[in-house]
Short mmCIF file of C-alpha atoms in Angstrom, two decimals:
data_model
loop_
_atom_site.label_atom_id
_atom_site.label_comp_id
_atom_site.label_asym_id
_atom_site.label_seq_id
_atom_site.Cartn_x
_atom_site.Cartn_y
_atom_site.Cartn_z
CA MET A 134 -10.68 38.49 -12.54
CA LYS A 135 -9.02 36.73 -15.07
CA TYR A 136 -7.68 33.34 -14.18
CA VAL A 137 -5.06 31.57 -16.47
CA ILE A 138 -4.74 28.04 -15.62
CA ILE A 139 -1.65 26.03 -17.47
CA GLY A 140 -2.31 22.34 -17.53
CA GLY A 141 -5.43 20.52 -18.72
CA GLY A 142 -5.08 17.42 -16.60
CA ILE A 143 -7.54 16.80 -13.80
CA ALA A 144 -5.63 18.95 -10.97
CA GLY A 145 -6.49 22.35 -13.43
CA THR A 146 -9.31 21.28 -14.95
CA THR A 147 -10.99 20.76 -11.47
CA ALA A 148 -9.67 24.03 -10.50
CA ALA A 149 -11.36 25.69 -13.37
CA GLU A 150 -14.81 24.00 -12.86
CA GLU A 151 -14.50 25.22 -9.16
CA LEU A 152 -13.68 28.63 -9.93
CA ARG A 153 -16.49 29.12 -12.54
CA LYS A 154 -19.01 27.86 -9.63
CA LEU A 155 -17.55 30.36 -7.43
CA ASP A 156 -17.05 33.38 -9.92
CA PRO A 157 -19.46 33.26 -12.45
CA GLU A 158 -18.29 36.34 -14.02
CA SER A 159 -14.55 35.75 -14.30
CA GLU A 160 -12.50 35.27 -17.20
CA ILE A 161 -11.10 31.55 -17.14
CA THR A 162 -7.98 30.43 -19.58
CA LEU A 163 -7.16 26.52 -19.39
CA ILE A 164 -3.85 25.84 -21.58
CA SER A 165 -3.03 22.56 -22.51
CA LEU A 166 -0.56 20.82 -24.41
CA GLU A 167 -3.02 17.85 -25.09
CA PHE A 168 -5.44 17.94 -27.94
CA HIS A 169 -7.78 15.86 -25.81
CA ALA A 170 -10.55 17.15 -23.32
CA VAL A 171 -9.70 16.13 -19.70
CA TYR A 172 -9.71 12.42 -19.45
CA SER A 173 -9.21 9.98 -16.48
CA ARG A 174 -5.74 8.67 -16.20
CA VAL A 175 -6.88 5.88 -13.68
CA LEU A 176 -9.26 4.22 -16.13
CA LEU A 177 -6.82 4.16 -18.90
CA PRO A 178 -5.29 0.71 -17.87
CA HIS A 179 -8.95 -0.51 -18.10
CA TYR A 180 -9.11 0.95 -21.45
CA VAL A 181 -6.29 -1.05 -22.84
CA LYS A 182 -8.00 -4.16 -21.39
CA ALA A 183 -11.09 -3.50 -23.50
CA LYS A 184 -12.90 -3.21 -20.10
CA VAL A 185 -14.10 0.38 -20.77
CA PRO A 186 -14.52 1.71 -24.34
CA ARG A 187 -12.41 4.55 -25.06
CA GLU A 188 -15.01 7.42 -25.08
CA ARG A 189 -15.81 6.80 -21.42
CA VAL A 190 -12.09 7.54 -20.42
CA PHE A 191 -13.12 11.39 -21.16
CA LEU A 192 -14.57 13.31 -17.61
CA LYS A 193 -15.87 16.33 -20.09
CA LYS A 194 -16.88 16.54 -23.55
CA GLU A 195 -15.39 19.08 -25.74
CA THR A 196 -18.32 21.34 -25.64
CA TRP A 197 -17.73 21.55 -22.17
CA TYR A 198 -15.45 24.34 -22.17
CA ALA A 199 -17.48 26.78 -24.32
CA GLU A 200 -20.94 26.18 -22.24
CA GLN A 201 -18.62 26.61 -18.89
CA LYS A 202 -17.28 29.96 -20.80
CA ILE A 203 -13.80 28.59 -20.16
CA GLU A 204 -11.47 29.58 -23.07
CA TRP A 205 -9.51 26.32 -23.93
CA ILE A 206 -6.23 26.43 -25.69
CA VAL A 207 -5.09 23.23 -26.67
CA GLY A 208 -1.54 22.27 -28.45
CA GLU A 209 0.30 25.06 -26.77
CA SER A 210 2.98 25.28 -24.49
CA VAL A 211 3.84 28.19 -22.43
CA THR A 212 7.27 29.42 -23.18
CA LYS A 213 7.58 32.24 -20.22
CA ILE A 214 6.09 33.21 -17.08
CA ASP A 215 6.59 36.74 -16.36
CA PRO A 216 5.32 37.61 -12.78
CA VAL A 217 6.00 41.38 -12.70
CA ASN A 218 3.79 42.25 -15.70
CA GLN A 219 1.41 39.10 -14.79
CA HIS A 220 1.70 37.30 -18.16
CA VAL A 221 2.64 34.03 -20.15
CA ALA A 222 3.79 33.83 -23.55
CA LEU A 223 2.83 30.77 -25.67
CA SER A 224 4.62 28.80 -28.01
CA ASP A 225 2.50 30.37 -31.05
CA GLN A 226 3.96 33.71 -29.84
CA THR A 227 0.96 34.79 -28.16
CA GLU A 228 0.58 36.49 -24.64
CA VAL A 229 -2.08 35.69 -21.94
CA ALA A 230 -2.30 38.07 -18.99
CA TYR A 231 -3.65 37.30 -15.71
CA ASP A 232 -4.66 38.11 -12.69
CA LYS A 233 -4.34 34.85 -10.64
CA LEU A 234 -2.21 32.04 -12.51
CA LEU A 235 -2.18 28.38 -11.58
CA ILE A 236 0.41 26.05 -12.50
CA ALA A 237 -0.71 22.25 -13.11
CA THR A 238 1.61 21.14 -15.32
CA GLY A 239 2.40 17.67 -14.03
CA GLY A 240 5.59 15.96 -15.49
CA GLU A 241 7.05 14.29 -18.44
CA VAL A 242 8.10 10.42 -18.60
CA LYS A 243 11.51 9.95 -18.12
CA LEU A 244 12.80 8.35 -21.30
CA ILE A 245 15.36 5.92 -21.84
CA GLU A 246 18.18 6.49 -24.40
CA GLN A 247 17.32 4.13 -27.11
CA ASP A 248 13.98 4.20 -28.61
CA VAL A 249 12.89 1.35 -31.27
CA PRO A 250 9.59 0.39 -32.31
CA GLY A 251 8.16 -1.66 -29.52
CA VAL A 252 9.20 0.50 -26.51
CA SER A 253 6.10 1.68 -24.65
CA TYR A 254 5.59 4.49 -22.25
CA PHE A 255 2.24 4.88 -20.40
CA ARG A 256 1.13 8.17 -18.87
CA THR A 257 -1.14 9.52 -21.35
CA LEU A 258 -4.21 8.54 -23.71
CA ASP A 259 -1.71 8.69 -26.61
CA ASP A 260 0.73 6.40 -24.82
CA ALA A 261 -2.41 3.98 -24.02
CA ASP A 262 -3.46 4.22 -28.19
CA HIS A 263 0.19 3.55 -28.82
CA MET A 264 0.16 0.45 -26.49
CA LEU A 265 -2.95 -0.94 -27.82
CA GLU A 266 -1.15 -0.64 -31.38
CA LEU A 267 1.80 -2.60 -30.32
CA LEU A 268 0.06 -5.19 -28.18
CA ARG A 269 -2.06 -5.97 -31.66
CA ALA A 270 0.77 -6.49 -33.55
CA LEU A 271 2.49 -9.05 -31.09
CA PRO A 272 3.15 -12.39 -32.58
CA LEU A 273 2.17 -15.53 -31.13
CA GLU A 274 3.86 -16.63 -27.83
CA ALA A 275 5.37 -13.09 -27.84
CA ARG A 276 7.21 -11.86 -24.61
CA ALA A 277 7.27 -8.86 -22.55
CA GLY A 278 9.75 -6.94 -20.63
CA ILE A 279 9.10 -4.32 -18.06
CA TYR A 280 11.65 -1.79 -16.72
CA GLY A 281 10.80 -0.11 -13.76
CA GLY A 282 9.78 -0.91 -10.08
CA GLY A 283 6.75 1.36 -8.97
CA PHE A 284 3.06 2.15 -9.93
CA ILE A 285 3.60 2.09 -13.97
CA ALA A 286 5.46 -1.44 -13.51
CA CYS A 287 2.42 -2.62 -11.90
CA GLU A 288 0.14 -1.39 -14.65
CA TYR A 289 2.47 -3.08 -17.20
CA LEU A 290 2.43 -6.29 -15.01
CA ASN A 291 -1.56 -6.47 -15.25
CA ILE A 292 -1.95 -5.66 -18.49
CA PHE A 293 0.53 -8.35 -19.95
CA LYS A 294 -0.91 -10.71 -17.61
CA HIS A 295 -4.41 -10.22 -19.12
CA PHE A 296 -3.37 -10.76 -22.43
CA ASN A 297 -1.38 -13.87 -21.28
CA ILE A 298 1.90 -12.57 -22.34
CA ALA A 299 5.10 -14.18 -20.58
CA THR A 300 6.82 -11.39 -18.77
CA THR A 301 10.39 -10.28 -17.30
CA ILE A 302 10.66 -7.26 -15.31
CA ALA A 303 13.77 -5.56 -14.11
CA PHE A 304 14.28 -2.92 -12.13
CA ARG A 305 17.11 -0.81 -10.64
CA GLY A 306 16.94 -1.52 -6.96
CA ALA A 307 17.00 -4.76 -4.86
CA HIS A 308 13.05 -4.82 -5.00
CA MET A 309 10.06 -2.84 -6.18
CA TRP A 310 9.83 0.59 -4.67
CA SER A 311 13.25 -0.02 -3.21
CA ARG A 312 13.74 3.38 -1.59
CA ALA A 313 10.14 3.14 -0.24
CA LEU A 314 9.66 -0.59 0.90
CA SER A 315 10.96 -2.53 3.64
CA SER A 316 13.20 -5.44 2.44
CA GLU A 317 10.42 -7.67 4.01
CA ALA A 318 7.65 -5.96 1.89
CA GLY A 319 9.94 -5.95 -1.19
CA GLU A 320 10.50 -9.77 -0.85
CA LEU A 321 7.12 -10.25 -0.59
CA ILE A 322 6.07 -8.69 -3.66
CA THR A 323 8.96 -10.37 -5.16
CA ASN A 324 7.82 -13.96 -4.43
CA HIS A 325 4.05 -12.93 -5.64
CA LEU A 326 5.56 -12.17 -8.99
CA ILE A 327 7.56 -15.18 -9.35
CA THR A 328 4.79 -17.31 -7.70
CA ASN A 329 2.47 -15.82 -10.64
CA GLY A 330 5.19 -16.56 -13.72
CA VAL A 331 7.05 -13.43 -13.74
CA GLU A 332 10.95 -13.50 -14.04
CA VAL A 333 12.31 -10.74 -11.77
CA ILE A 334 15.81 -9.14 -12.44
CA PRO A 335 16.53 -6.87 -9.59
CA ASN A 336 19.55 -4.26 -9.29
CA ALA A 337 19.43 -3.66 -13.20
CA ALA A 338 21.07 -0.31 -13.21
CA VAL A 339 21.21 -0.23 -17.17
CA VAL A 340 18.97 -1.89 -19.85
CA GLU A 341 20.28 -2.17 -23.37
CA ILE A 342 17.52 -2.95 -26.20
CA HIS A 343 18.49 -4.90 -29.25
CA GLY A 344 16.66 -4.17 -32.51
CA GLU A 345 16.67 -1.74 -34.87
CA LYS A 346 13.43 -2.01 -37.22
CA ILE A 347 11.42 -3.53 -34.01
CA ILE A 348 12.77 -4.32 -30.48
CA GLU A 349 13.85 -7.84 -30.29
CA ALA A 350 15.41 -8.41 -26.74
CA PHE A 351 16.91 -6.23 -24.11
CA SER A 352 19.59 -7.11 -21.83
CA VAL A 353 20.85 -6.37 -18.11
CA GLY A 354 24.54 -6.96 -17.54
CA ASP A 355 25.28 -10.10 -19.40
CA LYS A 356 21.85 -11.60 -19.54
CA LYS A 357 19.89 -11.24 -22.74
CA ILE A 358 15.85 -11.46 -22.58
CA SER A 359 13.99 -11.70 -25.60
CA CYS A 360 11.02 -9.33 -26.01
CA HIS A 361 8.29 -8.07 -28.23
CA ILE A 362 7.21 -5.44 -26.55
CA LEU A 363 9.19 -3.40 -23.40
CA GLY A 364 7.30 -1.30 -20.96
CA ILE A 365 9.13 1.60 -19.47
CA GLY A 366 8.25 2.79 -16.07
CA VAL A 367 11.00 4.91 -14.17
CA GLY A 368 9.09 7.86 -13.06
CA ILE A 369 8.46 11.20 -14.13
CA GLU A 370 10.54 14.54 -14.48
CA PRO A 371 9.05 17.84 -14.48
CA ASP A 372 10.76 20.89 -16.16
CA PHE A 373 11.49 23.82 -14.17
CA SER A 374 13.22 25.95 -16.29
CA LEU A 375 10.32 28.46 -16.75
CA MET A 376 9.82 28.50 -13.18
CA ARG A 377 13.33 29.37 -12.49
CA GLU A 378 13.26 31.93 -14.89
CA ALA A 379 10.18 33.50 -13.15
CA THR A 380 12.06 33.37 -10.00
CA ILE A 381 9.43 31.06 -8.23
CA ASP A 382 11.06 28.55 -5.92
CA VAL A 383 11.41 24.81 -6.72
CA GLN A 384 12.97 21.88 -5.15
CA ASP A 385 11.84 18.17 -6.10
CA GLY A 386 8.39 20.19 -7.10
CA ILE A 387 7.35 23.69 -7.18
CA LEU A 388 7.24 24.91 -3.58
CA CYS A 389 4.19 26.28 -2.18
CA ASN A 390 2.87 27.03 0.99
CA GLN A 391 -0.28 25.37 2.64
CA PHE A 392 -2.74 27.59 0.97
CA LEU A 393 -0.82 26.13 -2.78
CA GLU A 394 0.44 29.71 -3.19
CA THR A 395 4.17 29.91 -4.39
CA ASN A 396 6.69 32.62 -3.25
CA MET A 397 5.57 34.83 -5.95
CA PRO A 398 2.35 36.87 -5.65
CA ASN A 399 -0.95 35.52 -7.37
CA ILE A 400 1.21 32.50 -8.80
CA TYR A 401 -0.41 29.27 -7.30
CA THR A 402 0.26 25.50 -8.16
CA VAL A 403 -1.32 21.95 -7.85
CA GLY A 404 -1.14 18.49 -8.65
CA ASP A 405 2.14 16.33 -9.53
CA VAL A 406 4.57 19.26 -9.93
CA ALA A 407 3.34 20.71 -6.29
CA GLU A 408 5.70 20.38 -3.29
CA PHE A 409 3.13 21.51 -0.64
CA LEU A 410 3.60 22.57 2.97
CA ASP A 411 1.48 20.00 4.91
CA GLU A 412 0.81 21.27 8.37
CA ARG A 413 0.34 18.19 9.44
CA TYR A 414 3.78 16.64 9.19
CA GLY A 415 5.47 19.88 9.13
CA ARG A 416 7.04 19.72 6.12
CA HIS A 417 6.98 20.08 2.43
CA LEU A 418 5.38 16.96 0.28
CA LEU A 419 5.10 15.77 -3.21
CA ALA A 420 1.96 13.61 -3.47
CA GLY A 421 1.86 12.26 -7.12
CA ASN A 422 -1.45 10.67 -7.32
CA TRP A 423 -5.46 11.36 -8.65
CA MET A 424 -7.10 12.20 -5.09
CA ASN A 425 -4.38 14.33 -4.23
CA ALA A 426 -4.48 16.03 -7.71
CA GLN A 427 -8.59 16.64 -7.97
CA MET A 428 -8.41 17.87 -3.98
CA GLN A 429 -5.80 20.10 -4.62
CA GLY A 430 -7.83 21.55 -7.70
CA ARG A 431 -10.87 22.25 -5.47
CA CYS A 432 -8.89 24.20 -2.44
CA VAL A 433 -6.89 26.08 -5.26
CA ALA A 434 -9.74 27.56 -6.49
CA ARG A 435 -10.90 28.89 -3.25
CA ASN A 436 -7.75 30.57 -2.28
CA MET A 437 -7.55 32.19 -6.33
CA PHE A 438 -11.01 33.29 -5.47
CA GLY A 439 -9.74 34.72 -2.04
CA GLU A 440 -11.13 32.31 0.42
CA ARG A 441 -8.31 31.13 2.34
CA THR A 442 -8.47 27.54 2.72
CA VAL A 443 -5.76 25.39 3.88
CA PHE A 444 -5.12 22.26 1.95
CA ASN A 445 -5.38 19.38 4.60
CA LEU A 446 -5.85 15.78 2.94
CA VAL A 447 -4.11 12.69 4.25
CA SER A 448 -2.98 11.62 1.03
CA SER A 449 -3.24 7.99 -0.14
CA TYR A 450 -2.58 5.68 -3.46
CA ALA A 451 -3.36 2.15 -3.85
CA THR A 452 -2.44 -0.33 -6.96
CA ASN A 453 -2.20 -3.89 -7.08
CA ALA A 454 0.66 -6.20 -8.89
CA LEU A 455 -1.37 -9.28 -10.11
CA GLY A 456 -3.69 -9.45 -7.54
CA LEU A 457 -1.54 -8.14 -4.48
CA GLU A 458 -2.56 -4.79 -2.76
CA ILE A 459 -0.26 -2.03 -2.59
CA ILE A 460 -1.40 1.03 -0.71
CA PHE A 461 0.54 4.22 0.31
CA ILE A 462 -0.84 6.64 3.11
CA GLY A 463 0.33 9.87 4.08
CA ASP A 464 4.06 10.72 4.58
CA THR A 465 5.71 7.38 3.53
CA SER A 466 9.44 9.04 3.52
CA ARG A 467 11.81 7.02 5.38
CA ALA A 468 14.04 9.54 5.95
CA HIS A 469 11.98 11.94 7.80
CA ALA A 470 10.35 9.35 9.99
CA ALA A 471 11.76 9.01 13.83
CA GLU A 472 11.03 5.25 13.56
CA SER A 473 9.12 2.52 11.50
CA ARG A 474 7.12 -0.55 12.53
CA LEU A 475 6.21 -3.69 11.00
CA ILE A 476 3.23 -5.84 11.20
CA GLY A 477 2.46 -9.12 9.86
CA SER A 478 5.27 -10.89 7.65
CA ILE A 479 6.16 -12.60 4.74
CA GLU A 480 4.90 -16.16 5.88
CA ALA A 481 1.51 -14.28 6.63
CA GLY A 482 1.19 -13.06 3.25
CA GLY A 483 0.89 -9.27 4.24
CA ILE A 484 3.16 -6.45 5.81
CA SER A 485 2.13 -2.98 6.98
CA GLU A 486 4.91 -0.54 7.70
CA LEU A 487 4.39 2.21 9.82
CA PHE A 488 6.07 5.55 9.89
CA VAL A 489 5.95 7.43 13.12
CA ARG A 490 7.24 10.68 14.52
CA ASN A 491 6.83 11.87 17.72
CA ASN A 492 4.97 8.63 18.51
CA ARG A 493 2.39 9.53 16.15
CA LEU A 494 1.78 7.71 13.03
CA VAL A 495 2.44 10.03 9.73
CA GLY A 496 2.16 7.24 7.23
CA ALA A 497 1.83 3.80 6.38
CA ILE A 498 2.45 1.50 3.12
CA LEU A 499 0.32 -1.62 3.28
CA VAL A 500 1.25 -4.77 0.93
CA GLY A 501 -1.48 -7.17 1.14
CA ARG A 502 -3.53 -5.99 4.09
CA ASN A 503 -6.10 -3.68 2.89
CA SER A 504 -7.98 -4.36 5.80
CA ASP A 505 -5.55 -2.04 7.78
CA ARG A 506 -6.09 1.15 5.46
CA ALA A 507 -9.29 2.75 7.23
CA VAL A 508 -7.88 2.63 10.73
CA LEU A 509 -4.43 3.91 9.87
CA THR A 510 -5.81 6.55 7.63
CA LYS A 511 -8.13 7.52 10.88
CA LEU A 512 -5.05 7.35 13.26
CA ILE A 513 -3.04 9.82 10.76
CA GLN A 514 -5.89 12.28 10.09
CA GLU A 515 -6.79 12.51 13.91
CA GLN A 516 -2.68 12.57 15.14
CA THR A 517 -3.67 10.02 17.51
CA GLU A 518 -0.52 9.04 19.90
CA LEU A 519 0.12 5.51 19.51
CA THR A 520 0.50 2.95 22.28
CA ASP A 521 0.95 -0.70 21.19
CA THR A 522 0.46 -1.09 17.49
CA SER A 523 -0.16 -4.55 17.85
CA VAL A 524 -3.40 -4.09 19.85
CA ILE A 525 -4.28 -1.44 17.13
CA LEU A 526 -3.53 -3.82 14.34
CA SER A 527 -3.87 -7.64 14.52
CA SER A 528 -0.32 -8.93 13.56
#
């Protein structure tokens, strides 16, 4: 059996590792655009803040691939997927045949149009190295800017706070995670940022950068803000051109069933790029987080090996903005929820928003109420019929 995996991140590498355990004699090829061995993106902020050394970010040594008899192709991209003849073409013109193919490519960060020294992105280890270079070159009394209102923006907030850099954050919505959070939860986060000395600029549809040799400022509308480093966190954007050419179905991600199989025979997908059928919610979901990627990697290996296994996980992701915990659990799509219920308040310093369908909890967003996490996750897992949420959670 010849397994080929496109993508050397945690999802693809976990799948390769599990396949080797299941099938000691198979051929496994792992194709990675990056030159690094697999590393923890979760640890990158700790590396930037010097809380862990660079070598501890890596989850595998470079020798691990050969020890596991995994062919590790680095620095190459896939230029074509041929589902009929079952091979992929690489950027160096070589072709790699497969019996089973896994797409675990993730996505690329969305870039802003202007690019001058001082602009920072934060997804890869190379991005982290670049950010450290920028931070070391900052003048005294430097100012930082952030454009974005999600998870990466939170990482920038915490990093700039760690280095005692005065910060302005601008985002496109009325508040952070404007499409996901209630206005109350959004206001709670905004108040917390302001209390911690951050200048907050909402509804910033367009940001213009000033400076040629190095960034000097950015502006939103008529407001110009001095800054010496600007962190960009406006999401990721997968490239589906190869999948469309190979007639692999895509929507917001690569569509797959509960076994992580695409519509094309012997082609599977996992990780940030996978839009998978979740039987618990009865719809396709995208879940771009570390836990999801790792667990999908384990599950898909069993399916590729021939052990039919449904992917079943109540996915969750936690971050914090200057000490305020923010947690997403399960299906948090407002559009797909029949109703939402708020527990807590701005005044109390914590809000949990519950997303309900058919009188059952399908998802929740917790802001400043980490203690609710275990009970809500259990309710989603067990598909418990709700009665009075104020009894379940103390308001």
